[in-house]
XYZ file of C-alpha atoms in Angstrom:
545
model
C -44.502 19.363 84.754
C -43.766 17.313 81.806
C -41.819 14.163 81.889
C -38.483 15.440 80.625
C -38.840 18.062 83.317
C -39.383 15.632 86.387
C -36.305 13.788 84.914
C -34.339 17.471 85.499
C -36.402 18.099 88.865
C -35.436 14.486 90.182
C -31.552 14.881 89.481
C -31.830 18.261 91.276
C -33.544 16.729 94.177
C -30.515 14.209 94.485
C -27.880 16.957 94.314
C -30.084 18.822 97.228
C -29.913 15.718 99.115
C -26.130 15.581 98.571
C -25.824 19.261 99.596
C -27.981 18.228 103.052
C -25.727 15.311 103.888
C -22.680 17.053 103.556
C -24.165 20.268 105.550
C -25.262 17.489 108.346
C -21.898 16.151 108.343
C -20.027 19.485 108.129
C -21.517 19.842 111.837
C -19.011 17.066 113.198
C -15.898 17.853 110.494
C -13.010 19.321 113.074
C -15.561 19.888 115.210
C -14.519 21.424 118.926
C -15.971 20.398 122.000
C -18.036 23.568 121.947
C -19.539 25.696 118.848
C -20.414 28.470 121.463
C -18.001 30.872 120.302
C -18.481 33.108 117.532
C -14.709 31.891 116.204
C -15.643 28.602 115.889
C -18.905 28.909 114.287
C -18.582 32.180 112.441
C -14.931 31.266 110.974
C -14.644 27.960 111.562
C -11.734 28.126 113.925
C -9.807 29.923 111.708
C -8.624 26.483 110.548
C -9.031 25.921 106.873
C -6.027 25.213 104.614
C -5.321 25.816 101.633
C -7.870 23.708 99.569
C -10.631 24.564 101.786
C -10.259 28.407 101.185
C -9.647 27.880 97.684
C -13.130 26.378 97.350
C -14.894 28.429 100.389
C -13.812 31.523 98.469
C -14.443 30.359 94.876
C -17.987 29.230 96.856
C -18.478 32.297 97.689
C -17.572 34.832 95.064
C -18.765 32.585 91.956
C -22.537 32.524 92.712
C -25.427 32.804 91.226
C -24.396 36.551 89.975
C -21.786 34.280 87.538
C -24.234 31.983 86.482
C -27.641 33.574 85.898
C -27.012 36.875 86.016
C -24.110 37.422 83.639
C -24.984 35.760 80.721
C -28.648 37.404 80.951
C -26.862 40.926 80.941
C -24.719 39.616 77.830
C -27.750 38.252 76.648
C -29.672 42.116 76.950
C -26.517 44.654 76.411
C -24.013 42.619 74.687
C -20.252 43.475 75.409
C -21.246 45.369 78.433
C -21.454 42.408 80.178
C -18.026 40.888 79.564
C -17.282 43.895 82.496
C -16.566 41.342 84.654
C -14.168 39.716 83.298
C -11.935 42.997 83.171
C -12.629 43.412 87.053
C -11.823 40.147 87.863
C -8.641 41.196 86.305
C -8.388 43.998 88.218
C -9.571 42.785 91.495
C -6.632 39.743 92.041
C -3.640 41.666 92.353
C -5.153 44.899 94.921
C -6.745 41.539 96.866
C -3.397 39.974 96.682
C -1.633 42.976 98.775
C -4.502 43.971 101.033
C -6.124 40.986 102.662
C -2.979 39.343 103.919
C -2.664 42.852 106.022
C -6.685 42.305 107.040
C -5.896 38.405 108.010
C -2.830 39.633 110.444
C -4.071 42.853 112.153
C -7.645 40.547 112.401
C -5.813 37.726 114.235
C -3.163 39.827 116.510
C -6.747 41.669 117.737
C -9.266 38.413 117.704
C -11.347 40.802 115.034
C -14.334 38.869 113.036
C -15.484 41.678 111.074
C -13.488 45.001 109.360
C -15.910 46.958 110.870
C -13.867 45.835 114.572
C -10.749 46.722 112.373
C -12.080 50.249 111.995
C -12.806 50.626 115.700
C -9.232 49.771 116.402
C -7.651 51.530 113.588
C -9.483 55.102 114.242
C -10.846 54.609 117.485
C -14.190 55.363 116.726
C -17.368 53.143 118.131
C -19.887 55.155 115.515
C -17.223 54.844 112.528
C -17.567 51.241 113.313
C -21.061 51.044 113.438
C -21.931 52.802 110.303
C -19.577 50.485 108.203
C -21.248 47.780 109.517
C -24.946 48.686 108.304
C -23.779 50.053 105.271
C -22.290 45.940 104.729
C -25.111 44.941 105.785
C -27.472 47.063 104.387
C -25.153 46.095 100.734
C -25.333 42.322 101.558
C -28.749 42.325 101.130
C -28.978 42.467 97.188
C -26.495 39.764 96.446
C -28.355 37.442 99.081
C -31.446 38.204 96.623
C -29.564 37.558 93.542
C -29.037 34.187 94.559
C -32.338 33.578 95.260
C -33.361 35.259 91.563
C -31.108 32.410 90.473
C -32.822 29.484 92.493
C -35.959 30.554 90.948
C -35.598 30.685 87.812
C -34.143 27.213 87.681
C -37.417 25.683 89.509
C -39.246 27.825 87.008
C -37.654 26.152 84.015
C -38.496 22.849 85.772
C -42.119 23.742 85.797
C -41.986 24.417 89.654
C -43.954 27.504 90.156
C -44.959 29.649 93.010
C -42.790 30.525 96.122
C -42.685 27.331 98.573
C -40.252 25.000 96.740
C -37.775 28.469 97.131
C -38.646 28.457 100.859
C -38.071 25.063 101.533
C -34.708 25.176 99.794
C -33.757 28.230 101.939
C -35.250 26.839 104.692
C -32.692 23.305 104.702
C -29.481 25.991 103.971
C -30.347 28.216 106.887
C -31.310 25.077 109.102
C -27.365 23.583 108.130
C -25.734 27.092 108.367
C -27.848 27.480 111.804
C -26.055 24.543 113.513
C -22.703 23.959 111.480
C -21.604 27.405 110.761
C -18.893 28.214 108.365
C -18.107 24.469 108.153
C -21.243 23.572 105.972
C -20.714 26.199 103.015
C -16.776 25.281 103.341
C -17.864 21.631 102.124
C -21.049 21.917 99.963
C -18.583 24.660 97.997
C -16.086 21.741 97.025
C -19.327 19.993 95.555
C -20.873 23.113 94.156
C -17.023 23.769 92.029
C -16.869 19.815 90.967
C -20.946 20.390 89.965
C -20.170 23.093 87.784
C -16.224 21.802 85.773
C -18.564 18.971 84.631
C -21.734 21.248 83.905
C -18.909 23.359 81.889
C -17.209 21.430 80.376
C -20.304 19.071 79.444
C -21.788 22.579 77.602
C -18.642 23.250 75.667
C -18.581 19.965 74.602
C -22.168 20.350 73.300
C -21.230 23.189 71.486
C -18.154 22.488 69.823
C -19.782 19.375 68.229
C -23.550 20.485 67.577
C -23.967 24.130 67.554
C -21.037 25.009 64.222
C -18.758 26.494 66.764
C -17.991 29.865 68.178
C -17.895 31.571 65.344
C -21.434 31.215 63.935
C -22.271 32.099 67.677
C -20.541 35.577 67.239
C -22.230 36.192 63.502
C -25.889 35.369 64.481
C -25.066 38.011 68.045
C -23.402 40.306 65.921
C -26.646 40.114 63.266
C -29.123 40.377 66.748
C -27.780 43.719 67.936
C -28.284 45.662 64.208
C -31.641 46.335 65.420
C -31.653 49.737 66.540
C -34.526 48.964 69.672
C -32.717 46.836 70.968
C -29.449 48.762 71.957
C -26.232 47.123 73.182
C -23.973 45.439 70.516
C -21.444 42.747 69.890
C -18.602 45.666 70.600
C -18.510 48.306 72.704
C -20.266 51.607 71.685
C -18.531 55.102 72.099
C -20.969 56.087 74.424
C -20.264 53.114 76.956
C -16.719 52.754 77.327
C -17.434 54.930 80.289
C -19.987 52.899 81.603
C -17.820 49.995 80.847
C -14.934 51.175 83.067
C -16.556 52.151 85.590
C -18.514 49.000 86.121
C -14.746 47.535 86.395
C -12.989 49.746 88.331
C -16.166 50.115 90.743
C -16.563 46.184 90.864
C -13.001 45.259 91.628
C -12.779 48.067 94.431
C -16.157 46.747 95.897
C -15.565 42.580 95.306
C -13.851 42.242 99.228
C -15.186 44.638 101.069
C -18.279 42.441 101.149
C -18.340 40.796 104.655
C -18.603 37.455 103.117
C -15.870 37.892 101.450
C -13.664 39.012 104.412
C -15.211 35.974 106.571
C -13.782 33.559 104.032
C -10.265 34.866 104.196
C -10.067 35.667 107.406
C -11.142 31.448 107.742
C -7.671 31.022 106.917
C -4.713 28.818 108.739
C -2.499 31.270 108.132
C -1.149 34.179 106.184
C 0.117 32.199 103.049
C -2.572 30.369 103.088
C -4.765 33.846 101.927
C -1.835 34.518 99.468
C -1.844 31.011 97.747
C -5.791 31.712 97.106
C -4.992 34.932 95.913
C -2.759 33.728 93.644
C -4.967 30.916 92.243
C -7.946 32.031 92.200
C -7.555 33.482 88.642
C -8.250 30.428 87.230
C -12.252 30.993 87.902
C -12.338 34.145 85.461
C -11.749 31.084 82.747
C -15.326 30.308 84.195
C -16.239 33.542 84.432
C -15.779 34.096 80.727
C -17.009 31.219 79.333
C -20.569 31.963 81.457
C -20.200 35.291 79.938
C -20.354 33.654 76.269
C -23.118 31.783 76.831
C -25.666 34.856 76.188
C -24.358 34.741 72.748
C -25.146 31.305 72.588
C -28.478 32.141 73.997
C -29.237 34.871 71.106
C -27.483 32.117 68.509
C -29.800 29.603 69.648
C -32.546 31.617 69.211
C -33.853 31.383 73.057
C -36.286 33.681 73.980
C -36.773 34.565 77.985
C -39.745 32.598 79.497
C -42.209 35.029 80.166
C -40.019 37.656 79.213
C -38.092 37.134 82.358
C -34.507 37.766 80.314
C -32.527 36.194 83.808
C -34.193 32.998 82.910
C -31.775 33.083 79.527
C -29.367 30.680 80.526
C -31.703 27.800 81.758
C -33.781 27.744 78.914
C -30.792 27.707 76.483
C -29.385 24.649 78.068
C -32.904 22.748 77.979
C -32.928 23.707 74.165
C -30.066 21.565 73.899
C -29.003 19.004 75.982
C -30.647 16.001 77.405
C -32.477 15.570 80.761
C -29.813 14.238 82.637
C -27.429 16.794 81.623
C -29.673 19.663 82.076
C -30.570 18.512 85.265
C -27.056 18.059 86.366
C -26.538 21.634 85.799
C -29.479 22.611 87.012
C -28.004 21.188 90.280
C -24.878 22.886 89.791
C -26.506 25.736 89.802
C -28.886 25.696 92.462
C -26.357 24.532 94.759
C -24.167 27.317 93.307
C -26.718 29.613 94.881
C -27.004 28.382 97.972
C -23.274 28.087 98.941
C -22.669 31.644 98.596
C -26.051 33.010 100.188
C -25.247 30.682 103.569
C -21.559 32.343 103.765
C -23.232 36.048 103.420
C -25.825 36.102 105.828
C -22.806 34.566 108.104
C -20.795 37.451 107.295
C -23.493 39.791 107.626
C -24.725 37.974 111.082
C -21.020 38.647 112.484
C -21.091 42.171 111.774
C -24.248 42.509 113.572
C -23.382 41.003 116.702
C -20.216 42.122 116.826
C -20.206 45.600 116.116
C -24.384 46.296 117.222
C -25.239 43.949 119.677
C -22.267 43.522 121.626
C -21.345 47.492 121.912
C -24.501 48.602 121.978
C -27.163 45.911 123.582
C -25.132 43.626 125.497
C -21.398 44.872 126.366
C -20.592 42.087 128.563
C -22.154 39.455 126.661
C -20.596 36.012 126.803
C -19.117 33.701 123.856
C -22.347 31.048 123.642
C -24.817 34.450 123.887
C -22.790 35.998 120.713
C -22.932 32.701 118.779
C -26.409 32.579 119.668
C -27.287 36.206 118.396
C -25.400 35.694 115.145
C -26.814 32.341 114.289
C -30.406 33.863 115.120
C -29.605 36.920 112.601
C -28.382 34.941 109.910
C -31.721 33.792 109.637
C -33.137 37.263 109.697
C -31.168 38.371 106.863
C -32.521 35.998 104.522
C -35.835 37.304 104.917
C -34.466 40.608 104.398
C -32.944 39.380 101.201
C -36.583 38.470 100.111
C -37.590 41.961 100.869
C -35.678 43.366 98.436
C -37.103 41.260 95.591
C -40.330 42.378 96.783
C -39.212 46.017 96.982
C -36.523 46.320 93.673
C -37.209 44.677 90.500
C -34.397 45.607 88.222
C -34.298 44.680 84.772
C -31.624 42.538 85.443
C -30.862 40.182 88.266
C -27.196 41.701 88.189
C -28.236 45.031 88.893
C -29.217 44.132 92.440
C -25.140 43.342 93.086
C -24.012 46.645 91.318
C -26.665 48.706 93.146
C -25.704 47.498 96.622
C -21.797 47.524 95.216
C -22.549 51.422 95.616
C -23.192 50.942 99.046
C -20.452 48.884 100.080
C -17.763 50.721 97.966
C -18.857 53.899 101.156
C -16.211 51.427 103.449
C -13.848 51.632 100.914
C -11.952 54.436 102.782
C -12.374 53.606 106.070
C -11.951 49.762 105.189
C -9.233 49.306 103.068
C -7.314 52.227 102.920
C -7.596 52.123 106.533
C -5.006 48.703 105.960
C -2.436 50.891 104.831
C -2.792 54.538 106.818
C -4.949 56.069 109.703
C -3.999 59.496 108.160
C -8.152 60.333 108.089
C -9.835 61.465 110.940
C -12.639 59.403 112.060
C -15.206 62.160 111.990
C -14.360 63.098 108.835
C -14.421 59.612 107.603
C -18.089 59.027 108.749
C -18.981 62.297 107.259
C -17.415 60.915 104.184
C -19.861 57.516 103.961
C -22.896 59.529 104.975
C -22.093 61.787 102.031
C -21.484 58.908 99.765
C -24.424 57.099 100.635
C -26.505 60.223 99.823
C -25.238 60.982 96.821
C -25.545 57.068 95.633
C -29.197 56.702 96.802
C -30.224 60.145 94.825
C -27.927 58.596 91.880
C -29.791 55.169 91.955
C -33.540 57.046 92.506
C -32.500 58.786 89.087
C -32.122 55.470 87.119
C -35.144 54.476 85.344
C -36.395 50.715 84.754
C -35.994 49.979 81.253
C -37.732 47.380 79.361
C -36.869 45.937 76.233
C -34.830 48.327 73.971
C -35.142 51.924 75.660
C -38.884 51.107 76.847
C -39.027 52.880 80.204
C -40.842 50.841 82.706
C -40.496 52.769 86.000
C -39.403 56.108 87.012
C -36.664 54.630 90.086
C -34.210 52.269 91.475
C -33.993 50.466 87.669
C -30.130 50.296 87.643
C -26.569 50.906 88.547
C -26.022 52.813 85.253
C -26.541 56.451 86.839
C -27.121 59.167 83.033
C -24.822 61.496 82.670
C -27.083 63.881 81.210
C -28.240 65.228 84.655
C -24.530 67.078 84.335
C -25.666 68.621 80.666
C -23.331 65.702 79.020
C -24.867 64.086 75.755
C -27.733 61.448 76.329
C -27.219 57.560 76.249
C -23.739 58.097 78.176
C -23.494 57.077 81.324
C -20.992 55.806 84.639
C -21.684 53.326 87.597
C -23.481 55.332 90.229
C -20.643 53.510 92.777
C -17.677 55.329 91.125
C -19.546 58.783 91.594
C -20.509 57.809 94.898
C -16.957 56.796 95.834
C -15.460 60.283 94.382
C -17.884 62.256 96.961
C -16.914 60.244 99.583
C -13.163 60.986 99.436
C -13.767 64.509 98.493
C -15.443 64.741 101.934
C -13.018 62.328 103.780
C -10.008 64.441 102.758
C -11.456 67.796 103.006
C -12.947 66.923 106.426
C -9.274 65.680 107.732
C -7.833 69.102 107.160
C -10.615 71.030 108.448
C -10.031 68.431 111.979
C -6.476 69.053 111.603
C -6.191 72.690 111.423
C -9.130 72.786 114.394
C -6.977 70.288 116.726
C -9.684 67.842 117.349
C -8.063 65.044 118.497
C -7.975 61.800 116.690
C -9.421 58.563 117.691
C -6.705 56.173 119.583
C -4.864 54.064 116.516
C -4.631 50.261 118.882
C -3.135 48.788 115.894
C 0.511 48.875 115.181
C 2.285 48.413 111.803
C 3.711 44.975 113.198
C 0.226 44.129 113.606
C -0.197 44.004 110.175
C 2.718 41.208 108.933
C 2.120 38.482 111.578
C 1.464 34.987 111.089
C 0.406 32.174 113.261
C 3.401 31.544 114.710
C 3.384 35.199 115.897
C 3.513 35.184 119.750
C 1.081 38.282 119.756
C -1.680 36.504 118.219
C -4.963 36.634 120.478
C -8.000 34.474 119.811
C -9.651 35.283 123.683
C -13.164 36.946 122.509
C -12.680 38.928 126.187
C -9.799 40.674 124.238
C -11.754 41.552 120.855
C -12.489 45.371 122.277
C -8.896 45.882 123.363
C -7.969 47.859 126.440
C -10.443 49.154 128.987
C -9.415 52.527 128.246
C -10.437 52.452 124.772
C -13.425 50.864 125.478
C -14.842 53.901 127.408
C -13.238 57.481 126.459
C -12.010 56.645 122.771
C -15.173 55.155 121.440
C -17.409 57.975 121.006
């Protein structure tokens, strides 16, 4: 490790060392009298205001995917990459209708997770299972793209090898063990503050020393001419497909994540979700101005360390600015990775307990033994995040996101057009995710690795980007394996319904009701008992087959 590098390492060590003192601290902020119930630690009490959710969700959607990943695809494929931004787009205003519904019907009921929505709304134990895996099961690649991003900080530092990653998973697991929600909540307001400076300190760099954004485009534009290389400053005929599909499947996906849904449903009240709705916009500014940057990268002439193209962004920054700012950033981001990975192994730990372990191992389990189980799982989930580094090794760090969106857009149905109608029949909506998962694993087996240019490295599992010339279409077009995916899944949903329609098979009991689905906290409905989570005894025992 040279000296400029221990300079970067040292101001990272200080930001960890903020990140631990607020996560100690978070444990006694609003703390009850007792974190044994899977409320309090899980959602925090479903207390957080309107700042605190801002932050928690901009925390938890803004991770390392936004700051490593991105600008390494942009870096690779060129205007591709800007997909984001369009979904982003997308994303705000469907959000901005649908989670306020998810917030009320969760807090009449005392749900944690939508996959205890989905029990209510169709009345269906196994319904309610499956969606939870399949979360789960999806969680697990955007847990591992944060730690992609960890890593390839402490490799631009010089830190090799895998037990400075540990450790730093190790002190966010040991926070998120005994504060809960509380800890990311916090560290997120640091993590956003971390990264305005870390912005705006790199625009500032390169308005005055790098001859401005317009010799960045040129020298990009002058990068992509060569043929091997493929992408381009513009979007090629052949892509647009891909391109819109990436956006339309992203923005469908973004909250249906459990993490996502934790955050929200973290929230005082209803308005509360709508103000963050409404404001959060003001991240895509971020979110395009990370996007940039891998121009800047191909401007700047950075080349990936060790041909590890995710490491773009890092070494572009150390080409330029000093020690202290790099290792601000570097901070930024590390901390940027950590924030979001605590809140999804919380979301995926509630879906666990709640819709496995409580149905299924331990019906009559008690608050403390739930809040037990989920803290214990949240540490299981990180190592199954590892697991799929050591399993899938994508070209880029982003495709491990899109490749477990095409799980998690299976719950779409079920999940969030279940918000707005119970028209499908549960057996017909399982039927629907089992054929949807099928058809996105073949998809995704399809997809080669690709190395630089068109190089094919591997055979499987290299992508989201699923060739549309296994239909006979011309080669070198292709559409998000999600989207596909998606389309089965409906096809099956809606064709099953009619078949269970015209056979009479009778329907799952629908607890919900469409008041449910407007209240606030003031609503005299509202029950927070976790005794009352399953609902009646009757639909405990004959409706939840």
């Amino acid at each position: 490790m040279t000296s400029s590098h221990l300079l970067e390492f040292c101001i990272v060590i200080l930001g960890f060392m903020l990140v631990i003192g607020v996560g100690v601290a978070a444990s006694r902020w609003r703390r009850p009298e007792t974190m044994l119930a899977l409320e309090e630690w899980g959602l925090g009490g479903r207390a957080f205001g309107n700042g605190v959710i801002f932050f928690l969700l901009g925390g938890d959607l803004y991770t390392a995917y936004t700051f490593v990943a991105i600008p390494a695809l942009v870096y690779g494929v060129g205007a591709q990459g800007f997909f984001v931004v369009a979904f982003a787009v997308i994303a705000y205003p469907l959000v901005f209708v649908a989670l306020p519904r998810m917030w009320s019907v969760a807090h009449v009921h005392g749900f944690v997770t939508p996959a205890e929505f989905v029990r209510a709304r169709f009345g269906s134990r196994s319904l309610s299972t499956l969606v939870a895996i399949a979360a789960i099961v999806a969680t697990m690649p955007y847990i591992a793209i944060q730690l992609v991003g960890l890593q390839v900080v402490l490799q631009a530092m010089g830190v090799g090898g895998d037990l400075p990653l540990i450790v730093a998973f190790a002190v966010m697991a040991l926070f998120t063990f005994n504060s809960g929600l509380r800890a990311p909540a916090l560290i997120a307001i640091v993590k956003d503050l971390l990264l305005l400076v870390a912005l705006l300190t790199i625009l500032l760099w390169f308005t005055v020393t790098q001859g401005g954004w317009h010799e960045v485009f040129h020298m990009a534009a002058l990068h992509f001419q060569n043929p091997k290389l493929g992408g381009g400053l513009l979007l090629s005929r052949g892509g647009q497909i891909g391109y819109v599909s990436l956006a339309l499947g992203s923005a469908l996906a973004i909250f249906l994540y459990p993490h996502a849904i934790t955050g929200a449903l973290a929230a005082r009240n209803r308005a509360t979700v709508q103000r963050s709705m409404a404001t959060l916009p003001i991240y895509t500014v971020m979110l395009g101005v990370f996007a940039l940057l891998g121009f800047a990268a191909i401007s700047a002439e950075v080349r990936p360390p060790g041909g590890n193209i995710n490491g773009v962004l890092p070494q572009l920054l150390q080409s330029g600015l000093n020690s202290w700012a790099v290792g601000l950033a570097f901070a930024a981001l590390g901390i940027g990775a950590l924030v979001p990975a605590a809140i999804m192994s919380i979301g995926a730990a509630n879906l666990f307990t709640r819709s496995i372990y409580r149905p299924y191992i331990r019906p009559n389990a008690t608050a403390s033994q739930e809040a037990w189980v989920s803290k214990t799982t949240s540490l299981l989930v990180k190592l199954g995040a590892i697991a799929v580094i050591l399993l899938v090794n994508p070209q880029f760090a982003i495709d491990l996101q899109l490749m477990g969106g095409v799980i998690i857009l299976q719950v779409f149905p079920a999940v969030a057009l279940g918000l707005f109608t119970n028209w499908f029949h549960r057996r017909a909506l399982f039927a629907g995710i089992i054929a949807g998962l099928a058809a996105g694993l073949v998809m995704l087996y399809q997809i080669p690795t690709l190395g630089p240019g068109t190089t094919i490295l591997g055979s499987h599992f290299g992508g989201d980007s699923w060739p549309l010339s296994h239909l006979g279409l011309p080669a070198g077009v292709s559409i998000y394996a999600g989207i596909v995916a998606l389309a089965v899944n409906l096809a099956v949903a809606y064709a099953g319904t009619l078949m269970c329609q015209r056979r009479g098979i009778p329907r799952g009991e629908d607890i919900t009701k469409p008041g449910d689905y407007v209240a606030d906290e003031e609503d005299s409905k509202l029950r927070r008992m976790s005794e009352l989570v399953d609902g009646p005894v009757r639909y405990q025992a004959r409706h939840m087959r």
